[in-house]
CSV table of C-alpha atoms and ligand atoms in Angstrom, one decimal:
chain,number,residue,atom,x,y,z
A,1198,UNK,CA,54.6,-7.1,-45.6
A,1199,UNK,CA,50.9,-7.5,-46.6
A,1200,UNK,CA,50.8,-10.4,-44.2
A,1201,UNK,CA,52.0,-8.2,-41.3
A,1202,UNK,CA,49.3,-5.6,-42.2
A,1203,UNK,CA,46.7,-8.4,-42.1
A,1204,UNK,CA,47.8,-9.3,-38.6
A,1205,UNK,CA,47.6,-5.7,-37.5
A,1206,UNK,CA,44.1,-5.4,-38.8
A,1207,UNK,CA,43.1,-8.6,-36.9
A,1208,UNK,CA,44.7,-7.4,-33.7
A,1209,UNK,CA,42.9,-4.1,-34.0
A,1210,UNK,CA,39.6,-5.9,-34.5
A,1211,UNK,CA,40.2,-8.2,-31.5
A,1212,UNK,CA,41.1,-5.2,-29.3
A,1213,UNK,CA,37.8,-3.6,-30.4
A,1214,UNK,CA,35.7,-6.6,-29.7
A,1215,UNK,CA,37.2,-8.0,-26.5
A,1216,UNK,CA,36.3,-5.1,-24.1
A,1217,UNK,CA,32.7,-5.2,-25.3
A,1218,UNK,CA,32.5,-8.9,-24.5
A,1219,UNK,CA,34.2,-8.5,-21.2
A,1220,UNK,CA,31.5,-6.1,-20.1
A,1221,UNK,CA,29.2,-8.5,-18.3
A,1222,UNK,CA,25.8,-7.1,-17.4
A,1223,UNK,CA,25.3,-6.4,-13.7
A,1224,UNK,CA,23.1,-9.0,-12.1
A,1225,UNK,CA,20.3,-7.4,-10.2
A,1226,UNK,CA,17.4,-9.0,-8.4
A,1227,UNK,CA,14.2,-7.0,-7.9
A,1228,UNK,CA,11.8,-8.3,-5.3
A,1229,UNK,CA,8.6,-8.0,-7.4
A,1230,UNK,CA,7.4,-7.2,-10.9
A,1231,UNK,CA,6.7,-3.5,-10.6
A,1232,UNK,CA,10.1,-2.8,-9.1
A,1233,UNK,CA,11.7,-5.0,-11.8
A,1234,UNK,CA,10.2,-2.8,-14.5
A,1235,UNK,CA,11.5,0.4,-12.9
A,1236,UNK,CA,15.0,-1.2,-12.6
A,1237,UNK,CA,15.0,-2.3,-16.3
A,1238,UNK,CA,14.1,1.2,-17.4
A,1239,UNK,CA,17.1,2.6,-15.5
A,1240,UNK,CA,19.5,-0.3,-16.0
A,1241,UNK,CA,19.0,-0.8,-19.8
A,1242,UNK,CA,21.5,-3.1,-21.5
A,1243,UNK,CA,24.1,-2.8,-18.6
A,1244,UNK,CA,21.9,-4.7,-16.2
A,1245,UNK,CA,20.4,-8.2,-16.1
A,1246,UNK,CA,17.2,-7.9,-14.0
A,1247,UNK,CA,15.4,-10.9,-12.5
A,1248,UNK,CA,12.4,-10.6,-10.3
A,1249,UNK,CA,11.4,-12.9,-7.5
A,1250,UNK,CA,7.6,-12.4,-7.4
A,1251,UNK,CA,6.5,-12.4,-11.0
A,1252,UNK,CA,3.4,-11.1,-12.8
A,1253,UNK,CA,0.0,-11.6,-11.4
A,1254,UNK,CA,1.5,-12.9,-8.1
A,1255,UNK,CA,1.0,-11.6,-4.6
A,1256,UNK,CA,4.2,-10.2,-2.9
A,1257,UNK,CA,2.5,-10.1,0.5
A,1258,UNK,CA,2.1,-13.8,0.9
A,1259,UNK,CA,5.0,-15.0,-1.3
A,1260,UNK,CA,6.8,-18.3,-0.5
A,1261,UNK,CA,10.3,-18.3,-2.0
A,1262,UNK,CA,11.2,-21.1,-4.3
A,1263,UNK,CA,14.7,-22.8,-4.4
A,1264,UNK,CA,15.4,-21.0,-7.7
A,1265,UNK,CA,15.1,-17.7,-5.8
A,1266,UNK,CA,18.1,-18.5,-3.6
A,1267,UNK,CA,20.2,-19.1,-6.7
A,1268,UNK,CA,19.0,-15.8,-8.2
A,1269,UNK,CA,20.0,-14.0,-5.0
A,1270,UNK,CA,23.4,-15.8,-4.7
A,1271,UNK,CA,24.3,-14.6,-8.2
A,1272,UNK,CA,23.2,-11.0,-7.7
A,1273,UNK,CA,25.4,-8.0,-7.0
A,1274,UNK,CA,22.3,-6.0,-5.9
A,1275,UNK,CA,19.0,-7.0,-4.4
A,1276,UNK,CA,16.5,-4.1,-4.8
A,1277,UNK,CA,13.5,-4.2,-2.5
A,1278,UNK,CA,10.5,-2.0,-1.8
A,1279,UNK,CA,10.9,-2.1,2.0
A,1280,UNK,CA,8.3,-0.6,4.4
A,1281,UNK,CA,7.5,-4.2,5.5
A,1282,UNK,CA,6.4,-5.5,2.1
A,1283,UNK,CA,8.9,-8.3,1.7
A,1284,UNK,CA,8.7,-10.0,5.2
A,1285,UNK,CA,10.0,-13.3,3.6
A,1286,UNK,CA,13.2,-11.7,2.2
A,1287,UNK,CA,15.7,-11.6,5.1
A,1288,UNK,CA,15.5,-15.3,5.6
A,1289,UNK,CA,15.9,-15.9,1.9
A,1290,UNK,CA,19.0,-13.7,1.7
A,1291,UNK,CA,20.5,-15.4,4.7
A,1292,UNK,CA,19.9,-18.9,3.4
A,1293,UNK,CA,21.3,-18.0,0.0
A,1294,UNK,CA,24.6,-16.9,1.7
A,1295,UNK,CA,24.4,-13.9,-0.5
A,1296,UNK,CA,26.9,-11.0,-0.3
A,1297,UNK,CA,24.7,-8.8,-2.5
A,1298,UNK,CA,24.0,-5.2,-1.3
A,1299,UNK,CA,20.4,-4.8,-0.3
A,1300,UNK,CA,18.9,-1.5,-1.7
A,1301,UNK,CA,15.6,-0.1,-0.4
A,1302,UNK,CA,13.9,1.7,-3.2
A,1303,UNK,CA,11.5,3.7,-0.9
A,1304,UNK,CA,14.4,5.4,1.0
A,1305,UNK,CA,13.4,9.1,1.4
A,1306,UNK,CA,9.7,8.5,1.1
A,1307,UNK,CA,7.6,9.5,4.2
A,1308,UNK,CA,5.4,6.4,4.7
A,1309,UNK,CA,1.7,6.5,5.1
A,1310,UNK,CA,1.0,5.1,8.6
A,1311,UNK,CA,-1.8,2.8,9.7
A,1312,UNK,CA,-1.4,2.6,13.4
A,1313,UNK,CA,2.1,1.4,13.9
A,1314,UNK,CA,2.4,-0.3,10.5
A,1315,UNK,CA,3.8,1.5,7.4
A,1316,UNK,CA,1.7,1.2,4.2
A,1317,UNK,CA,4.2,-0.3,1.7
A,1318,UNK,CA,2.3,0.6,-1.5
A,1319,UNK,CA,4.2,3.8,-2.1
A,1320,UNK,CA,4.6,3.2,-5.8
A,1321,UNK,CA,0.9,4.0,-6.4
A,1322,UNK,CA,1.8,7.7,-6.3
A,1323,UNK,CA,3.7,8.4,-9.5
A,1324,UNK,CA,5.7,11.1,-7.8
A,1325,UNK,CA,6.9,8.4,-5.4
A,1326,UNK,CA,7.9,6.2,-8.3
A,1327,UNK,CA,10.2,9.0,-9.3
A,1328,UNK,CA,11.9,8.7,-5.9
A,1329,UNK,CA,12.3,4.9,-6.5
A,1330,UNK,CA,14.0,5.7,-9.8
A,1331,UNK,CA,16.4,8.1,-8.2
A,1332,UNK,CA,17.4,5.5,-5.6
A,1333,UNK,CA,17.7,2.8,-8.3
A,1334,UNK,CA,19.9,5.0,-10.4
A,1335,UNK,CA,22.2,5.8,-7.5
A,1336,UNK,CA,22.6,2.2,-6.4
A,1337,UNK,CA,23.4,1.0,-10.0
A,1338,UNK,CA,26.0,3.7,-10.3
A,1339,UNK,CA,27.6,2.8,-7.0
A,1340,UNK,CA,27.8,-0.9,-8.1
A,1341,UNK,CA,28.9,-0.1,-11.7
A,1342,UNK,CA,30.6,3.4,-11.7
A,1343,UNK,CA,31.6,3.1,-15.4
A,1344,UNK,CA,27.8,3.1,-16.2
A,1345,UNK,CA,26.9,6.1,-14.0
A,1346,UNK,CA,26.3,8.6,-16.9
A,1347,UNK,CA,24.3,5.9,-18.7
A,1348,UNK,CA,22.1,5.2,-15.7
A,1349,UNK,CA,21.6,8.9,-15.0
A,1350,UNK,CA,20.6,9.5,-18.7
A,1351,UNK,CA,18.1,6.6,-18.6
A,1352,UNK,CA,16.7,7.8,-15.3
A,1353,UNK,CA,16.2,11.4,-16.6
A,1354,UNK,CA,14.3,10.2,-19.7
A,1355,UNK,CA,12.1,7.8,-17.7
A,1356,UNK,CA,11.4,10.6,-15.1
A,1357,UNK,CA,10.2,12.8,-17.9
A,1358,UNK,CA,7.7,10.0,-18.8
A,1359,UNK,CA,6.6,9.7,-15.2
A,1360,UNK,CA,6.0,13.5,-15.0
A,1361,UNK,CA,3.8,13.3,-18.0
A,1362,UNK,CA,2.0,10.3,-16.5
A,1363,UNK,CA,1.4,12.1,-13.2
A,1364,UNK,CA,-0.1,15.1,-15.1
A,1365,UNK,CA,-2.3,12.7,-17.1
A,1366,UNK,CA,-3.7,11.0,-13.9
A,1367,UNK,CA,-4.3,14.4,-12.2
A,1368,UNK,CA,-6.2,15.7,-15.2
A,1369,UNK,CA,-8.3,12.5,-15.6
A,1370,UNK,CA,-9.1,12.4,-11.8
A,1371,UNK,CA,-10.2,16.1,-12.0
A,1372,UNK,CA,-12.8,15.1,-14.6
A,1373,UNK,CA,-14.6,12.8,-12.2
A,1374,UNK,CA,-17.6,14.5,-10.4
A,1375,UNK,CA,-16.4,15.1,-6.8
A,1376,UNK,CA,-19.3,13.2,-5.3
A,1377,UNK,CA,-18.4,10.1,-7.2
A,1378,UNK,CA,-14.7,9.9,-6.4
A,1379,UNK,CA,-15.0,6.9,-4.1
A,1380,UNK,CA,-14.6,3.2,-4.8
A,1381,UNK,CA,-14.1,-0.2,-3.2
A,1382,UNK,CA,-10.9,-2.2,-3.8
A,1383,UNK,CA,-10.1,-5.6,-2.4
A,1384,UNK,CA,-7.2,-4.7,-0.1
A,1385,UNK,CA,-6.0,-1.3,1.1
A,1386,UNK,CA,-3.4,-0.8,-1.6
A,1387,UNK,CA,-4.3,2.7,-2.9
A,1388,UNK,CA,-3.7,5.0,0.0
A,1389,UNK,CA,-0.8,6.8,-1.7
A,1390,UNK,CA,-2.9,7.0,-4.9
A,1391,UNK,CA,-5.8,8.4,-2.9
A,1392,UNK,CA,-3.7,11.0,-1.3
A,1393,UNK,CA,-2.1,12.1,-4.5
A,1394,UNK,CA,-5.1,12.1,-6.8
A,1395,UNK,CA,-8.1,12.7,-4.6
A,1396,UNK,CA,-10.1,9.4,-5.1
A,1397,UNK,CA,-11.2,7.7,-2.0
A,1398,UNK,CA,-10.6,3.9,-1.6
A,1399,UNK,CA,-12.3,1.7,0.9
A,1400,UNK,CA,-11.3,-2.0,1.3
A,1401,UNK,CA,-12.5,-5.0,3.1
A,1402,UNK,CA,-8.9,-6.1,3.6
A,1403,UNK,CA,-6.1,-4.1,5.2
A,1404,UNK,CA,-2.7,-3.2,3.7
A,1405,UNK,CA,-1.8,-6.8,3.5
A,1406,UNK,CA,-3.6,-9.7,1.9
A,1407,UNK,CA,-2.4,-12.1,4.6
A,1408,UNK,CA,-5.8,-12.4,6.4
A,1409,UNK,CA,-9.2,-13.1,4.9
A,1410,UNK,CA,-12.1,-10.7,5.2
A,1411,UNK,CA,-14.3,-11.5,8.2
A,1412,UNK,CA,-18.1,-11.5,8.0
A,1413,UNK,CA,-17.9,-8.2,10.0
A,1414,UNK,CA,-15.5,-6.6,7.5
A,1415,UNK,CA,-17.8,-7.5,4.6
A,1416,UNK,CA,-20.9,-6.2,6.5
A,1417,UNK,CA,-19.1,-2.9,7.2
A,1418,UNK,CA,-18.3,-2.5,3.5
A,1419,UNK,CA,-21.9,-3.3,2.4
A,1420,UNK,CA,-23.3,-0.7,4.9
A,1421,UNK,CA,-20.8,1.9,3.7
A,1422,UNK,CA,-21.6,1.3,0.0
A,1423,UNK,CA,-25.3,1.8,0.7
A,1424,UNK,CA,-25.0,4.7,3.0
A,1425,UNK,CA,-22.5,6.6,0.9
A,1426,UNK,CA,-23.8,5.5,-2.5
A,1427,UNK,CA,-20.3,4.3,-3.6
A,1428,UNK,CA,-20.7,3.7,-7.4
A,1429,UNK,CA,-18.2,1.0,-8.1
A,1430,UNK,CA,-16.2,-1.9,-6.8
A,1431,UNK,CA,-13.0,-3.2,-8.3
A,1432,UNK,CA,-11.3,-6.6,-8.7
A,1433,UNK,CA,-7.5,-7.1,-8.3
A,1434,UNK,CA,-5.2,-9.4,-10.3
A,1435,UNK,CA,-3.7,-10.8,-7.1
A,1436,UNK,CA,-6.9,-11.5,-5.1
A,1437,UNK,CA,-9.8,-13.9,-5.2
A,1438,UNK,CA,-12.5,-12.2,-7.3
A,1439,UNK,CA,-15.4,-13.9,-5.3
A,1440,UNK,CA,-15.2,-11.5,-2.4
A,1441,UNK,CA,-15.8,-8.4,-4.6
A,1442,UNK,CA,-18.4,-10.4,-6.6
A,1443,UNK,CA,-20.4,-11.1,-3.5
A,1444,UNK,CA,-20.2,-7.4,-2.4
A,1445,UNK,CA,-21.4,-6.3,-5.8
A,1446,UNK,CA,-24.3,-8.8,-5.8
A,1447,UNK,CA,-25.5,-7.7,-2.4
A,1448,UNK,CA,-25.3,-3.9,-3.0
A,1449,UNK,CA,-25.8,-3.5,-6.7
A,1450,UNK,CA,-22.6,-1.5,-7.0
A,1451,UNK,CA,-21.2,-2.3,-10.4
A,1452,UNK,CA,-17.9,-4.1,-10.9
A,1453,UNK,CA,-15.7,-1.5,-12.5
A,1454,UNK,CA,-13.1,-4.0,-13.8
A,1455,UNK,CA,-9.7,-4.9,-12.5
A,1456,UNK,CA,-7.2,-2.5,-10.7
A,1457,UNK,CA,-3.6,-3.5,-10.7
A,1458,UNK,CA,-2.2,-2.8,-7.3
A,1459,UNK,CA,0.8,-4.9,-6.4
A,1460,UNK,CA,1.7,-6.7,-9.6
A,1461,UNK,CA,2.1,-6.2,-13.3
A,1462,UNK,CA,0.6,-8.6,-15.9
A,1463,UNK,CA,2.4,-10.7,-18.5
A,1464,UNK,CA,3.3,-9.1,-21.8
A,1465,UNK,CA,-0.2,-9.7,-23.3
A,1466,UNK,CA,-2.1,-8.4,-20.3
A,1467,UNK,CA,-3.4,-4.9,-19.5
A,1468,UNK,CA,-0.4,-3.8,-17.4
A,1469,UNK,CA,2.9,-5.2,-18.6
A,1470,UNK,CA,4.8,-2.1,-17.4
A,1471,UNK,CA,4.4,0.4,-14.5
A,1472,UNK,CA,3.3,3.1,-16.9
A,1473,UNK,CA,0.7,0.8,-18.5
A,1474,UNK,CA,-0.5,-0.2,-15.0
A,1475,UNK,CA,-1.1,3.4,-13.9
A,1476,UNK,CA,-2.7,4.3,-17.2
A,1477,UNK,CA,-5.0,1.3,-17.1
A,1478,UNK,CA,-6.1,2.0,-13.5
A,1479,UNK,CA,-7.0,5.6,-14.1
A,1480,UNK,CA,-8.9,4.7,-17.2
A,1481,UNK,CA,-10.9,2.0,-15.4
A,1482,UNK,CA,-11.6,4.5,-12.6
A,1483,UNK,CA,-12.8,7.3,-14.8
A,1484,UNK,CA,-15.0,5.1,-16.9
A,1485,UNK,CA,-16.6,3.5,-13.9
A,1486,UNK,CA,-17.1,6.8,-12.0
A,1487,UNK,CA,-18.2,9.1,-14.9
A,1488,UNK,CA,-21.8,10.2,-14.6
B,2497,ZN,ZN1,-0.7,-4.9,-1.4
């Protein structure tokens, strides 16, 4: 009899452990580091997130590695920014022979347009990042319905953090004297940020980093800095710092530090998460632009 009871206890323990083990995390690929952080915040323990374009790397000019095809082949979902950011992705998905669903995180965002091209940097407005989070939560729930309540709860708590962050950025931007709310960045990555928070950005490069600045682009920026007394120029973690260094040397505009536009940093950097990135950027801007 005691032996039978022992077996019963063992069976109950096995029954309790096995379902937990059987719950494999959902494999999700995010195209670049900023998106990867948003997906991790919503997906939590139920999701295994890998990113293709890692920290301090440029998503515009990315060349996929063989390991990326393997990541995509193993994924249930591939979450991308869209708006033309990942021009290299369709070929990669095709060559990987992947059956993963492709989810566009910017669905529902009205893109900022530059001629015919959409500006892909929608995440630079914190309100837009909230739309990304909603899309991510819905796509994870569709792929893993048993986790729907969990994803919704994670999304709600992260959205509350984004709301607080958005207020923080607005309040900080409002402290900058209006005549000084203008800076130079390397490429045109802050259009959504500018529209949301009222700081003007002028860049020698367009919305992509694919082409180099011409002598004429640089001359135009130098003229504009002098004519409009633009107080500061900023480096980026994904771009060659020499261009901004040269513009600063010719105009006397100070280098206000680094802005993180398209990529997070590693754990020990200034911007290991999306929230850290936005907070770092607004601090760098307010300290460079204060009187
Ligand atoms: Zn960019």
